Short mmCIF file of C-alpha atoms in Angstrom, two decimals:
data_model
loop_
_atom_site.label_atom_id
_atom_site.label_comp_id
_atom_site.label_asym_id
_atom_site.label_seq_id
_atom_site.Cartn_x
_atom_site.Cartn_y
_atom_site.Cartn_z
CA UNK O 873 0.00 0.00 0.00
CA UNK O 874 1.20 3.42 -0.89
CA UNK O 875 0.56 6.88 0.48
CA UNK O 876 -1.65 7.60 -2.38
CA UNK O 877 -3.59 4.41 -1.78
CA UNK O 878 -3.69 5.13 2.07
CA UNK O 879 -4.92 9.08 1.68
CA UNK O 880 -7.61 7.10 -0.29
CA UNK O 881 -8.91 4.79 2.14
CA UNK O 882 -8.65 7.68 4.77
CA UNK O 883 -11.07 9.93 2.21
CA UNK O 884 -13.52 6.75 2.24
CA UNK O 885 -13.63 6.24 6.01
CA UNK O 886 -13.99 10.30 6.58
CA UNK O 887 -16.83 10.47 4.22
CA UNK O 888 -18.07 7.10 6.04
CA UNK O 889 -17.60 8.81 9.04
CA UNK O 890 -19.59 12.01 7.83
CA UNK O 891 -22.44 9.97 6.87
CA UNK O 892 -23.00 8.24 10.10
CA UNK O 893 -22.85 11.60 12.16
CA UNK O 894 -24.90 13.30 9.27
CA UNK O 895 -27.52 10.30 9.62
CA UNK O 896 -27.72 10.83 13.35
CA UNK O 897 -30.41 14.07 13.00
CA UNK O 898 -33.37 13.93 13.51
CA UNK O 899 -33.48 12.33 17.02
CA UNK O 900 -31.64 8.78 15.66
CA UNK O 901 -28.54 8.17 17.12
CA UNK O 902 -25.70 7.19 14.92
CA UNK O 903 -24.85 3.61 14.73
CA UNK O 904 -22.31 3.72 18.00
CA UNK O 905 -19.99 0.41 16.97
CA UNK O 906 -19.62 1.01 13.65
CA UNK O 907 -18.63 4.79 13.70
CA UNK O 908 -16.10 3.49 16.54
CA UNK O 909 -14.95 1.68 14.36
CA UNK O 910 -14.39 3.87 11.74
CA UNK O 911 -12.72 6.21 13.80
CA UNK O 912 -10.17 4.15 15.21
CA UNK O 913 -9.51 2.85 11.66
CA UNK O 914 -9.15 6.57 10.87
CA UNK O 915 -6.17 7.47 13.69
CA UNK O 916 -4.48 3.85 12.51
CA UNK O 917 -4.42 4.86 8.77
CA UNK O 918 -2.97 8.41 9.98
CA UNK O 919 -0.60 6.68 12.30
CA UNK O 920 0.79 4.44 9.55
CA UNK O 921 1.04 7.51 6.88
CA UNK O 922 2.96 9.17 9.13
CA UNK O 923 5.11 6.60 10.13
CA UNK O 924 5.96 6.15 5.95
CA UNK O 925 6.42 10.18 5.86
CA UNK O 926 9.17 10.02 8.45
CA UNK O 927 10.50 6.92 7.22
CA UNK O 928 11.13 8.32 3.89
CA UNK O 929 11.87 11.56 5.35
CA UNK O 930 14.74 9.71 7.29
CA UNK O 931 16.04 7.81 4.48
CA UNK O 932 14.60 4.57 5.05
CA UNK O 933 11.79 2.15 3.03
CA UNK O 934 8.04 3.45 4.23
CA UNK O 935 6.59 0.40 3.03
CA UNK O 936 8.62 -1.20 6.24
CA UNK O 937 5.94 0.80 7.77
CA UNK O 938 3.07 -1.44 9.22
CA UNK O 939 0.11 -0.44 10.95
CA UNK O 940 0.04 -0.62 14.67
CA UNK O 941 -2.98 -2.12 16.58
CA UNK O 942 -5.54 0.01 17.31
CA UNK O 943 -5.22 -0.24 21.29
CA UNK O 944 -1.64 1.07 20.61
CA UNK O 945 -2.55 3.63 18.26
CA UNK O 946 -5.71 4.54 20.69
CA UNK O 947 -3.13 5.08 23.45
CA UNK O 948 -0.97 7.59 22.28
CA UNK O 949 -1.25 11.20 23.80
CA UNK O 950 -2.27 14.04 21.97
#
């Protein structure tokens, strides 16, 4: 996977993401699991985008980048 290909999944889970808050009016509530879901998905596909950046940026391969697990990726401060 690429950065190109990763910036794309990221634009399909934050239109995904959109949509479930969007479909939340109206006095429905947004379908809880699955927009957790999306949204840790969304900080894991950041994470491992920038972990290619600065492994390019440092002179090394990004695609020995992998994506952390979510708990891990969950965990880090802000």
């Amino acid at each position: 996977m690429n950065d190109q290909d990763i910036l794309t999944h990221i634009q399909a889970l934050v239109e995904e993401e959109h949509a479930l808050r969007e479909g939340s009016t109206g006095g429905r509530a947004p379908d809880q699991a699955r927009l957790k879901y999306v949204e840790e998905s969304l900080d894991q596909y950041w994470d491992l985008l920038r972990q290619r950046r600065a492994k390019k940026d440092s002179g090394e391969n990004p695609n020995e980048a992998q994506a952390r697990p979510i708990r891990e990726v969950e965990g880090y401060r802000q």
